[in-house]
XYZ file of C-alpha atoms in Angstrom:
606
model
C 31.942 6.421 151.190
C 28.640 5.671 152.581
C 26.677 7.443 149.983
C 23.189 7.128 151.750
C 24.683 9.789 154.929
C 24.200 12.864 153.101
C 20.815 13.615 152.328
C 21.224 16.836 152.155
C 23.392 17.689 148.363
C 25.244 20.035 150.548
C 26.134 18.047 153.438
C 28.137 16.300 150.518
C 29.445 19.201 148.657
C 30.637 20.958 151.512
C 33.324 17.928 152.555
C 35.070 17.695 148.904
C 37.628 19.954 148.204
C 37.362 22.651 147.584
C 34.024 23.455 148.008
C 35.209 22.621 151.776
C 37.019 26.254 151.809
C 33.899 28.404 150.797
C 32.453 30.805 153.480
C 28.656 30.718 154.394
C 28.170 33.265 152.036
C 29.997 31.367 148.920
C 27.678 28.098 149.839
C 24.679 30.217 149.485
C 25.386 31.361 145.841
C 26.644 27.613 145.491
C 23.192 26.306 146.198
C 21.226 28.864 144.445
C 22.932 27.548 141.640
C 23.196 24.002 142.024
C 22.406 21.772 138.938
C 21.788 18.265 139.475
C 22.678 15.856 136.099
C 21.505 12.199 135.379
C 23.650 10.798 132.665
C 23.452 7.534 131.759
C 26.449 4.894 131.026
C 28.257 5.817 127.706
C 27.371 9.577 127.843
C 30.374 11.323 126.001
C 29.884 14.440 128.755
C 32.658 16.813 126.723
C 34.472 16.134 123.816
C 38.648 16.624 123.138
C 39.134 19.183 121.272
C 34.823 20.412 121.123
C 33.211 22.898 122.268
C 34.795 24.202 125.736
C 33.089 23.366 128.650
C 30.371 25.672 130.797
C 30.022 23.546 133.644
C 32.000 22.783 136.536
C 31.063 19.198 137.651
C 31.336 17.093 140.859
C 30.840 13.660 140.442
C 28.274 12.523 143.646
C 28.049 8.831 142.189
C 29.334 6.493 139.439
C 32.913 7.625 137.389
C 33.853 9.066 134.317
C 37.064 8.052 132.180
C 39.197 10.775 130.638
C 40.296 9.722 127.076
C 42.879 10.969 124.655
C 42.811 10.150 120.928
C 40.572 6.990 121.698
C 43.406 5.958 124.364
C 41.924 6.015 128.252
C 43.898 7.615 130.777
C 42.388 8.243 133.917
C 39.306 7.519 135.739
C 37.238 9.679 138.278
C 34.869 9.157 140.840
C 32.985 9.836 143.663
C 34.633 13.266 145.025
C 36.545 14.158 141.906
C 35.710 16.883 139.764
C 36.161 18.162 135.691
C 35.299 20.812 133.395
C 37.504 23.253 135.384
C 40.663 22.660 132.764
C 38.603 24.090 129.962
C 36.562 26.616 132.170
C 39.756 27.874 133.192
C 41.175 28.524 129.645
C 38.426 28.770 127.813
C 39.755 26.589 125.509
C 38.435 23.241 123.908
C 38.646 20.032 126.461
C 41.985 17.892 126.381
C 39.720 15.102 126.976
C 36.926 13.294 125.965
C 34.745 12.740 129.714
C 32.459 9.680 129.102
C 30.139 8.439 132.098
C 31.843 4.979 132.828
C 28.484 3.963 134.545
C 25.202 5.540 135.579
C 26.530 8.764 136.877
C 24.908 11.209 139.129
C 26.688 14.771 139.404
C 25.773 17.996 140.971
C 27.178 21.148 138.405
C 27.273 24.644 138.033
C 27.570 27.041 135.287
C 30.302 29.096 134.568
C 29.080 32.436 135.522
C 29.017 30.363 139.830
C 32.496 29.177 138.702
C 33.706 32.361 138.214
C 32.071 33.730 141.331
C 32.998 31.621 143.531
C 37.030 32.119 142.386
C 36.862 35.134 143.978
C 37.174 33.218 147.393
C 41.259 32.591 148.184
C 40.209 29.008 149.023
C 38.538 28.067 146.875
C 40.818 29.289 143.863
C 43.731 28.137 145.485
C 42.410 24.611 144.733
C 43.196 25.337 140.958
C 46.432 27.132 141.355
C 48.508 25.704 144.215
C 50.209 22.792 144.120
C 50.146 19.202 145.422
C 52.434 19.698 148.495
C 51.009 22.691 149.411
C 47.085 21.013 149.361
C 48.405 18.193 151.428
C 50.479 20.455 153.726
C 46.806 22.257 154.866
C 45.642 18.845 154.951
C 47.652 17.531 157.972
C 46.840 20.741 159.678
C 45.027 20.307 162.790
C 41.434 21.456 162.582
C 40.769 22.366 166.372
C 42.409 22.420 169.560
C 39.476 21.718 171.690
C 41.144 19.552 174.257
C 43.813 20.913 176.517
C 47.136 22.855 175.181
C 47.696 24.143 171.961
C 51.078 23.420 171.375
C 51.607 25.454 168.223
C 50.892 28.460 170.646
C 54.183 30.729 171.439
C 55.469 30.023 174.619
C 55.433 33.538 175.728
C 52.123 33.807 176.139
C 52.143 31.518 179.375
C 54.546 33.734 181.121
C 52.607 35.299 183.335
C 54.842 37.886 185.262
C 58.829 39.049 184.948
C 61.460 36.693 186.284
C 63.330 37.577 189.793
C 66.661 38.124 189.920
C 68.997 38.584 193.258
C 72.355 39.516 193.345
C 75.526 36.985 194.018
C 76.244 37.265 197.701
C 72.451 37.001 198.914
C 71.956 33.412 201.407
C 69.676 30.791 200.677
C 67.228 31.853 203.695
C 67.011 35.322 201.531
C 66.413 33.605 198.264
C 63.788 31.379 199.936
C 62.367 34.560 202.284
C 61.775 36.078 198.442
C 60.280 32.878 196.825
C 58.059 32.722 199.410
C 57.331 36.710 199.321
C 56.314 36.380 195.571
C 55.057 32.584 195.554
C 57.580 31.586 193.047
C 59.259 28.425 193.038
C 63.075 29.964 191.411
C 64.849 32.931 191.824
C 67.738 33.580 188.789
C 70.864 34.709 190.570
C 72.815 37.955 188.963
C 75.999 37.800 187.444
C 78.325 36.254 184.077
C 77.297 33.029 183.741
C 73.444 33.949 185.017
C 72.581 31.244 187.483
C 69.282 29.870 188.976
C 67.781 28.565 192.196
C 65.178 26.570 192.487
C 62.997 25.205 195.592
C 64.254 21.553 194.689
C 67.627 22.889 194.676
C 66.895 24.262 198.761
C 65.711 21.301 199.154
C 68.307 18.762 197.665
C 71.508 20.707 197.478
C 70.818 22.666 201.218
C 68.501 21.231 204.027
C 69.291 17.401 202.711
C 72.955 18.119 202.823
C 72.388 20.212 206.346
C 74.100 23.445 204.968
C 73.289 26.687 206.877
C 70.637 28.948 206.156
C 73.972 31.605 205.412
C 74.733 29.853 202.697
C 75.764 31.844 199.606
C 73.092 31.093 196.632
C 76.195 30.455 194.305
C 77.301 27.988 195.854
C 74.430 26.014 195.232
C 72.488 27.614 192.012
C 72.679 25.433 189.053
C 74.688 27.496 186.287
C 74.705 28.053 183.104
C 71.336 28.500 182.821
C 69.851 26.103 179.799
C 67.110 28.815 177.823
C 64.856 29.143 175.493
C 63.534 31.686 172.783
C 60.264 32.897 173.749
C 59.261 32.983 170.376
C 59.598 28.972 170.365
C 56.419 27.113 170.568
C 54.811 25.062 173.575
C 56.089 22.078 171.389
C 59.728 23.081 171.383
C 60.167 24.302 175.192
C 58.591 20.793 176.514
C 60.665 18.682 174.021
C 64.089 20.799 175.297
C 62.541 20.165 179.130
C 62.174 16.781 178.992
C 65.499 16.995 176.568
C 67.555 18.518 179.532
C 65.566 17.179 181.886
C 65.066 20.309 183.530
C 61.558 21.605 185.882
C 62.332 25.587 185.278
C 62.915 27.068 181.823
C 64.231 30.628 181.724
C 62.904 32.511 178.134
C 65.233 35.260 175.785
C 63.968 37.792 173.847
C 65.917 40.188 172.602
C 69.321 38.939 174.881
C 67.602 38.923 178.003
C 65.190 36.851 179.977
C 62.287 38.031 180.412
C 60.132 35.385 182.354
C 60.489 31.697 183.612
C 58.344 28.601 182.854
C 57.917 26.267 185.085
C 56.877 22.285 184.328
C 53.266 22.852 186.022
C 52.224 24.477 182.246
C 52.455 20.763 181.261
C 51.554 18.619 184.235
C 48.011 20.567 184.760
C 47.250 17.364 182.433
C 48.559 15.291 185.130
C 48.736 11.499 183.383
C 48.169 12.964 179.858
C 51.591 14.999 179.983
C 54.392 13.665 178.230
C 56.504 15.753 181.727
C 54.410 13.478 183.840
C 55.308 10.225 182.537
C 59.018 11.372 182.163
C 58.798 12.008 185.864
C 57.366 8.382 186.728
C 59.986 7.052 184.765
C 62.833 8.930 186.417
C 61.397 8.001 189.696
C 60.794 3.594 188.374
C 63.337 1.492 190.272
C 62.263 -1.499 189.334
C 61.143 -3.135 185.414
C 57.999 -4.364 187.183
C 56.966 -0.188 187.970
C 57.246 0.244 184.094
C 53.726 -1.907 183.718
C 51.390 0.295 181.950
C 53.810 2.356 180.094
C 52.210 1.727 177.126
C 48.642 2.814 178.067
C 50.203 5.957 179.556
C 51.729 6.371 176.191
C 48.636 6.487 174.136
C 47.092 8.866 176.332
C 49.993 10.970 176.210
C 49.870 10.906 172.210
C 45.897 11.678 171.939
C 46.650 14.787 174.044
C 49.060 15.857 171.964
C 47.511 14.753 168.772
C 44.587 16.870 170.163
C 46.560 19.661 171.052
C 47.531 20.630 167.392
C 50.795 18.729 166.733
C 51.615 16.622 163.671
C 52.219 13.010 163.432
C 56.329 14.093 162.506
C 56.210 16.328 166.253
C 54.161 13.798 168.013
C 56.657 10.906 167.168
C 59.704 13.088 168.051
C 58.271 13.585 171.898
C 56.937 9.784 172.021
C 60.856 8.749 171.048
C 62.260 11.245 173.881
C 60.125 9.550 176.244
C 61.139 5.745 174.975
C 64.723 7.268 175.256
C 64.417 8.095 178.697
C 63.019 4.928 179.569
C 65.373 2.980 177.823
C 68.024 5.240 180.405
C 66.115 3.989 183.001
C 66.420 0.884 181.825
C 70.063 0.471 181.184
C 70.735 2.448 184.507
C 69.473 -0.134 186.845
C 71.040 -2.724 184.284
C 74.179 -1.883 185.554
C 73.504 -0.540 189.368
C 72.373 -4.708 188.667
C 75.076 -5.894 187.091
C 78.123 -3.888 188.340
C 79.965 -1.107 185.224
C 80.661 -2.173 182.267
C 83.927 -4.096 181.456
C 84.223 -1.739 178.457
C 82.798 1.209 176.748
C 79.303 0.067 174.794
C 76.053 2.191 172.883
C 72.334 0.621 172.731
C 71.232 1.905 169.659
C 67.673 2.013 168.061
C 66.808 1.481 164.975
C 63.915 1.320 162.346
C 61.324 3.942 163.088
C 62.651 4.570 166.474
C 65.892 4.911 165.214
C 64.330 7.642 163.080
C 62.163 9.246 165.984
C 59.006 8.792 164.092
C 56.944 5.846 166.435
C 54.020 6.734 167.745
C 52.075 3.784 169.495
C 54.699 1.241 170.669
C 55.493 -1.313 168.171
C 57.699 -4.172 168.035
C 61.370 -3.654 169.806
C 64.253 -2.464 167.714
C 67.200 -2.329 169.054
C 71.078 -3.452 169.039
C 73.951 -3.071 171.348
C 77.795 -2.144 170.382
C 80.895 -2.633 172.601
C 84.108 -1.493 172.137
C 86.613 -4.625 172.842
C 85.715 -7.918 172.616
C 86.752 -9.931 175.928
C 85.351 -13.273 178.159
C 83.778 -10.215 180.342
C 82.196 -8.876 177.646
C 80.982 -12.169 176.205
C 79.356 -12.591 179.598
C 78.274 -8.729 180.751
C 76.754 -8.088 177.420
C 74.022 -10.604 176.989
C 73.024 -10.200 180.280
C 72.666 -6.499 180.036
C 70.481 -6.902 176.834
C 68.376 -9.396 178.462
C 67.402 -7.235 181.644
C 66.608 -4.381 178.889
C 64.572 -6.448 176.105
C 62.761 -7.726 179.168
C 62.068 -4.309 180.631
C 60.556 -3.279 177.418
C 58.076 -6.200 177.006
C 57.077 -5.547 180.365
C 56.664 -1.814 179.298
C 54.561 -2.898 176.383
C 57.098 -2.653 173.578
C 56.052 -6.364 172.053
C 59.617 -8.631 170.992
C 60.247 -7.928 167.607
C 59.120 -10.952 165.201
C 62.421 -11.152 162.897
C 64.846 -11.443 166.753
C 66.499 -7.703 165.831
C 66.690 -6.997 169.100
C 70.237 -7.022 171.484
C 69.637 -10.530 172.682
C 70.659 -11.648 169.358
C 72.316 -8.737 168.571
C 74.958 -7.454 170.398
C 78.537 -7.641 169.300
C 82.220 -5.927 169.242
C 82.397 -2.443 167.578
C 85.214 -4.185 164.933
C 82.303 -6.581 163.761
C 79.582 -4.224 163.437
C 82.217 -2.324 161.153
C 82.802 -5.573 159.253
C 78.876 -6.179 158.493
C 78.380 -2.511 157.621
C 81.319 -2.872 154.872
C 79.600 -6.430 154.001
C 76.094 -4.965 153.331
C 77.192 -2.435 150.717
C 79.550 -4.558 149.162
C 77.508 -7.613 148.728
C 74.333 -6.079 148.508
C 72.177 -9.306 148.741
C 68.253 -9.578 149.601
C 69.026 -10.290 153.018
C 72.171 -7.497 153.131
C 69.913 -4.822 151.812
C 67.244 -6.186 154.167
C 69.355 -5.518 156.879
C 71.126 -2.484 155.966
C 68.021 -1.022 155.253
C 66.995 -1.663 159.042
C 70.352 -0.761 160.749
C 71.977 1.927 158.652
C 68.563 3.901 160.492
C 70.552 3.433 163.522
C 70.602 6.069 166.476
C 72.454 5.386 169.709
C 71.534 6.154 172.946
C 73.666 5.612 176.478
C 76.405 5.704 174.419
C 80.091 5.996 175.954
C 81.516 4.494 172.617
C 82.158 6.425 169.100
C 80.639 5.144 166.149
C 82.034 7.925 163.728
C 83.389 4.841 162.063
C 79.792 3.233 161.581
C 78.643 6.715 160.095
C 81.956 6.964 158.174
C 81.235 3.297 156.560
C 77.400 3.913 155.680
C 78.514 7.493 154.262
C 80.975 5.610 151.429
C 77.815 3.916 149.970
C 77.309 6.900 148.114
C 80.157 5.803 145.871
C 79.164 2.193 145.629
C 76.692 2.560 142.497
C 75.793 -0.860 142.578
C 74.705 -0.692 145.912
C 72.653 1.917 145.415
C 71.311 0.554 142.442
C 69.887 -2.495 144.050
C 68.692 -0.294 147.595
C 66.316 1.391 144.692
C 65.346 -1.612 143.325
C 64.467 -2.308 146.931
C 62.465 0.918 147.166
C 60.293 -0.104 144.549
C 59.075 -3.340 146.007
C 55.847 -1.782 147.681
C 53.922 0.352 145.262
C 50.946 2.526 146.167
C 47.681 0.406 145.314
C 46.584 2.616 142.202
C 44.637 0.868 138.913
C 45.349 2.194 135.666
C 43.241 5.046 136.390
C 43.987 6.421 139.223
C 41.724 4.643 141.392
C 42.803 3.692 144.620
C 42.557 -0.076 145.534
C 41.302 -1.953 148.634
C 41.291 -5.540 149.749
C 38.315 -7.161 152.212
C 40.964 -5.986 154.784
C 41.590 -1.809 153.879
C 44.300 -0.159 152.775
C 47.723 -0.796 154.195
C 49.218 2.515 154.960
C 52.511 1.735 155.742
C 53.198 -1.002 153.178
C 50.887 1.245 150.640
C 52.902 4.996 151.180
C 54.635 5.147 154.272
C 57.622 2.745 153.977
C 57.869 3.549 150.204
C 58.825 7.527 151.336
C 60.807 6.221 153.997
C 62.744 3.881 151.187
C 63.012 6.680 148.900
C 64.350 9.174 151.277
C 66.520 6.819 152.644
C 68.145 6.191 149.127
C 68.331 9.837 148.210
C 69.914 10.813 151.343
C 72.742 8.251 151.170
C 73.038 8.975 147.082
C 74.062 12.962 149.184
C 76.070 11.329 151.072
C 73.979 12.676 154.052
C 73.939 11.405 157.939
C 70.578 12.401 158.532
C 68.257 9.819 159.548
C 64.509 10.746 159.959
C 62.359 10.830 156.537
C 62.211 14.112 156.324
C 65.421 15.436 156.971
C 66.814 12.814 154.752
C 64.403 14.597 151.870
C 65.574 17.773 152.682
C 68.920 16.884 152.044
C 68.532 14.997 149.205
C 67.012 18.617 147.870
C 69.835 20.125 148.895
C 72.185 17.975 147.282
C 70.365 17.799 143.998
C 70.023 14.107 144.038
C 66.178 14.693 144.417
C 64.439 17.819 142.884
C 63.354 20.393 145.370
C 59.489 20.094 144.656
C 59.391 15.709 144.539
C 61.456 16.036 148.270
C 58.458 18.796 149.214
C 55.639 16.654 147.793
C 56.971 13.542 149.760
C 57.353 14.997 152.969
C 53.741 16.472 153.028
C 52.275 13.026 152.108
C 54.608 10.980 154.444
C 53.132 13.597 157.005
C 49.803 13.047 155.672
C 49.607 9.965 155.926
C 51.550 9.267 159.267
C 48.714 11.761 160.744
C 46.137 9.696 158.808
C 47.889 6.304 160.385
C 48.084 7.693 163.594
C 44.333 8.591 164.008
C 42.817 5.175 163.105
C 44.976 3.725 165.728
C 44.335 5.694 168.373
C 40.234 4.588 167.644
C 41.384 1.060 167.639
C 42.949 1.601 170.862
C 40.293 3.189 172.372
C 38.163 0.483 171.263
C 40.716 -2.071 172.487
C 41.025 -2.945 169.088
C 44.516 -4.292 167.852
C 46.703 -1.363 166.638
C 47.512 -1.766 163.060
C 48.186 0.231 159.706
C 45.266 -0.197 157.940
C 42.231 2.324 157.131
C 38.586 1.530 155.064
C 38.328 3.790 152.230
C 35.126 4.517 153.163
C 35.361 5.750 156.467
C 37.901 8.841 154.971
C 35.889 11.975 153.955
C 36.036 12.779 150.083
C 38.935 15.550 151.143
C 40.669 12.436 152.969
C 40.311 10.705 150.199
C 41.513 12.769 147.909
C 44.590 13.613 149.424
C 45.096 10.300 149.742
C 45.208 10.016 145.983
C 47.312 12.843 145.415
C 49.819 11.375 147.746
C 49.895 8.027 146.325
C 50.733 9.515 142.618
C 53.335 11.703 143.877
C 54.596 8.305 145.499
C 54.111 6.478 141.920
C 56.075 9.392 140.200
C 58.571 9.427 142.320
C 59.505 5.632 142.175
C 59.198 5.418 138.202
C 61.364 8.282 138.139
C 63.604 5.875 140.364
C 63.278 3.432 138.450
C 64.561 5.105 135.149
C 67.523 6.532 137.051
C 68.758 3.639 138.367
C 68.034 1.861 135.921
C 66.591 -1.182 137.587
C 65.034 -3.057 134.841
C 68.546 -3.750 134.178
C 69.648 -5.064 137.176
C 70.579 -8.964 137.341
């Protein structure tokens, strides 16, 4: 942190947790208070086992090491704060606190401690526990840009929806769209059906039907809805899901209003609608230029708009789905059907719907009979696709897993699946590791048996020994004190505490014998299954969410800068909360892989 910002000791205080939770009224009795304490280097501040402590400290600049019986084990810093243990209980210090270096700290006496514990916040610090801290940490702190998508989406319906009875003709409907400037009417009867003005337009004047024509014989039915209670999130991710314009809401078993997709496309470029309407409407690779920069926009929107790295990456994957549909679709209007049934499938963070900015391709292509056709459909297919994407922005992945190299016969894929777990090698656990994320899309082939052969890992103990083994290779960069590390470069986020959740929920989930592939469903049931404990699977998920929101911010500012888009953050740059929670989220990640490593015993492996 740049420590010469904050000239002001409160400008300071009031950014480290959880001083950051106190009302106006708290920081005034904070201030009136406020002690400010030179110690020098060497300074034994409290003593284990002496006299208990009457000061609540916050260290503003230099460290302190904790010490047991003579032994050091931890080290604080800039941000951190002690003397609350011993305030709290009133008991003698567990530790002796001795100023590492010059230290400057700002204090306050028991009596303000005591005061200010009165304030929800601020206690909650103290008594609440790590996943709940970093759960309020990824929460959004405004909305001050467009659409809160949190929001119910109930509260955008603006009037009931119209119904007319089966038997009424088109030129009523429309006469009554017109009458009440609506652009569908929802047509009476068991199923419910609806009519929209696309519908006149497509399914009546362009196939020169007369204006007599019943409205059930062209209404769309059943009618695809939504619970009003759902959020603004949920209703566009089931739009775009059923790629639908009008979205009829239930409350209570009946509808009581339509939405249409003008909620969303107010924001024009910025809506994730909008670009899943240029993409339906792309007939040619070359349109898909710019996809990426579309993209980005789309993602600070919704970043802005209140939604969570996990949310944000689940709407950016529905729109690289429907692009890769696009893409595969004039594939074959290009190269005639397929000879036999086949599924693209995605894998690696796609595969798990958590991308965000487009990274390098991952993908893989599975047909069901091996035949010359095939041998010369296939490659062709995956060619006009992997190209499509590069022109789209998605860059060609470095280590060739794309389908260009591979695409092969459903019996094969089978074969390497059973090879992976039963040879476990570097390069098989490399490879599992990236594929057994798989997720198929266009798929007119059954992989049950892929699923079925990934699922019987759970009984192979020595592949699951050596995928935790695997888990453990990127560690969180913590000293021996707790002290997060940098290189010149920053901290590596994904190689530092992103892929080491992924890893671990990955290993958990198939020790459950669980088909679930994003991080944290995978956590939730390994929880459920008992082969992770309820509060580590918790923890995890609020720091993979953490950080992925932490991630995700930096590289929108490099892209805005035109920057390249990477994984890496300056420690300095974070506030002392961001910091902080960045700590706590690396030793939850630390715990959790020593207690790997004692379970599965890896020391042991050969």
């Amino acid at each position: 942190m740049n420590t010469q910002k904050f000239s002001d000791p409160l400008d300071f205080i009031r950014l480290c947790p959880p001083f950051d939770q106190l009302p106006p009224q708290g920081l005034q009795t904070l201030e009136k208070s406020l002690e400010v304490a030179y110690l020098p280097a060497g300074t034994r501040v409290l003593e284990e086992g002496g006299k208990s402590s009457n000061h609540l400290y916050l260290i503003r600049k230099g460290s302190v090491r904790l010490e047991r019986g003579g032994k050091v084990v931890m080290q604080l810093e800039e941000g951190d704060l002690f003397g609350y243990p011993s305030l709290l209980s009133q008991d003698a210090p567990a530790f002796d606190v001795i100023a590492e270096e010059d230290l400057l700290a700002y204090r306050w006496p028991a009596e303000t401690f005591r005061t200010l514990m009165e304030y929800p916040g601020f206690a909650q610090f103290f008594t609440q526990g790590l996943a709940e801290r970093l759960h309020k940490a990824v929460q959004p702190e405004s909305t001050y840009l467009n659409v809160d998508f949190s929001l119910p989406i109930r509260q955008v319906v603006s009037r009931p929806a119209v119904f007319v009875p089966r038997g009424y003709t088109v030129q009523q409907a429309a006469q009554l769209m017109r009458q009440h400037r609506i652009s569908s009417v929802l047509v009476m009867g068991d199923p419910v059906g609806i009519l929209t003005d696309r519908d006149l337009r497509n399914r009546v004047l362009a196939e020169g039907l007369p204006p007599n024509t019943p409205v059930e014989q062209v209404m769309s039915t059943p009618l695809k809805t939504l619970a009003a209670s759902s959020s603004l999130f949920e209703a566009l991710s089931f739009m775009m899901a059923h790629d639908i314009h009008h979205l009829p809401l239930t409350e209570e078993g009946r509808i009581i209003g339509v939405v249409t997709d003008t909620v969303f496309l107010h924001q024009q470029a910025r809506s994730p609608l909008y670009l899943a309407r240029r993409l339906e409407r792309s007939e040619d690779p070359e349109q898909l230029q710019g996809y990426g920069l579309e993209l980005a926009g789309v993602i600070e929107n919704l970043l802005n708009g209140g939604l969570g790295a996990a949310e944000i990456g689940r709407a950016v994957s529905t729109l690289n789905d429907l692009l890769l549909y696009r893409l595969l679709r004039l594939a074959e209007q290009k190269l005639g059907p397929p000879p036999t049934p086949y599924a693209w499938i995605v894998f690696g963070s796609e595969g798990r719907m958590e991308q965000t900015l487009l990274t390098d391709q991952d993908n893989a292509l599975i047909y069901a009979q091996p035949s010359p056709q095939a041998a010369h459909y296939f490659p062709q297919l995956a060619e006009f696709v992997v190209k499509g994407l590069l022109s789209a922005g998605f860059p060609l992945c470095p280590g060739g897993y794309m389908a260009t190299n591979w695409h092969k016969p459903l019996a094969d894929w089978l074969q390497l699946f059973r090879e992976w777990i039963e040879r476990p090698t570097p390069e098989a656990l490399l490879e599992s590791a990236i594929f057994f994320d798989f997720r198929p899309l266009h798929s007119s082939l059954d992989l049950s048996v892929l699923r079925e052969a990934v699922g019987q890992a759970r009984s192979n103990q020595r592949f699951l020994a050596q995928l935790a083994r695997s888990a453990l290779e990127f560690r969180p960069p913590l000293t021996l004190f707790r002290q997060i590390r940098q290189d010149e470069a920053g901290l590596d986020l994904k190689k530092s505490g992103i892929t080491p959740i992924v890893s671990l929920a990955r290993l958990y989930a198939l020790a459950a014998g669980s088909e679930a592939v994003s991080t944290p469903e995978r956590l939730k049931a390994a929880a459920q299954a008992g082969t992770l404990s309820e509060e580590t699977a918790l923890t995890l998920a609020e720091a993979f969410a953490f950080l992925l929101r932490l991630r995700l911010r930096e590289q929108l500012q490099a892209f805005r800068k035109g920057q390249p888009v990477g994984n890496r953050v300056r420690l300095e740059t974070l506030s002392p909360l961001e910091r902080h929670h960045l700590r706590e989220a690396f030793l939850a990640i630390r715990e959790a892989q020593e207690a790997t490593r004692l379970s599965f015993r890896t020391d042991q492996l050969g």
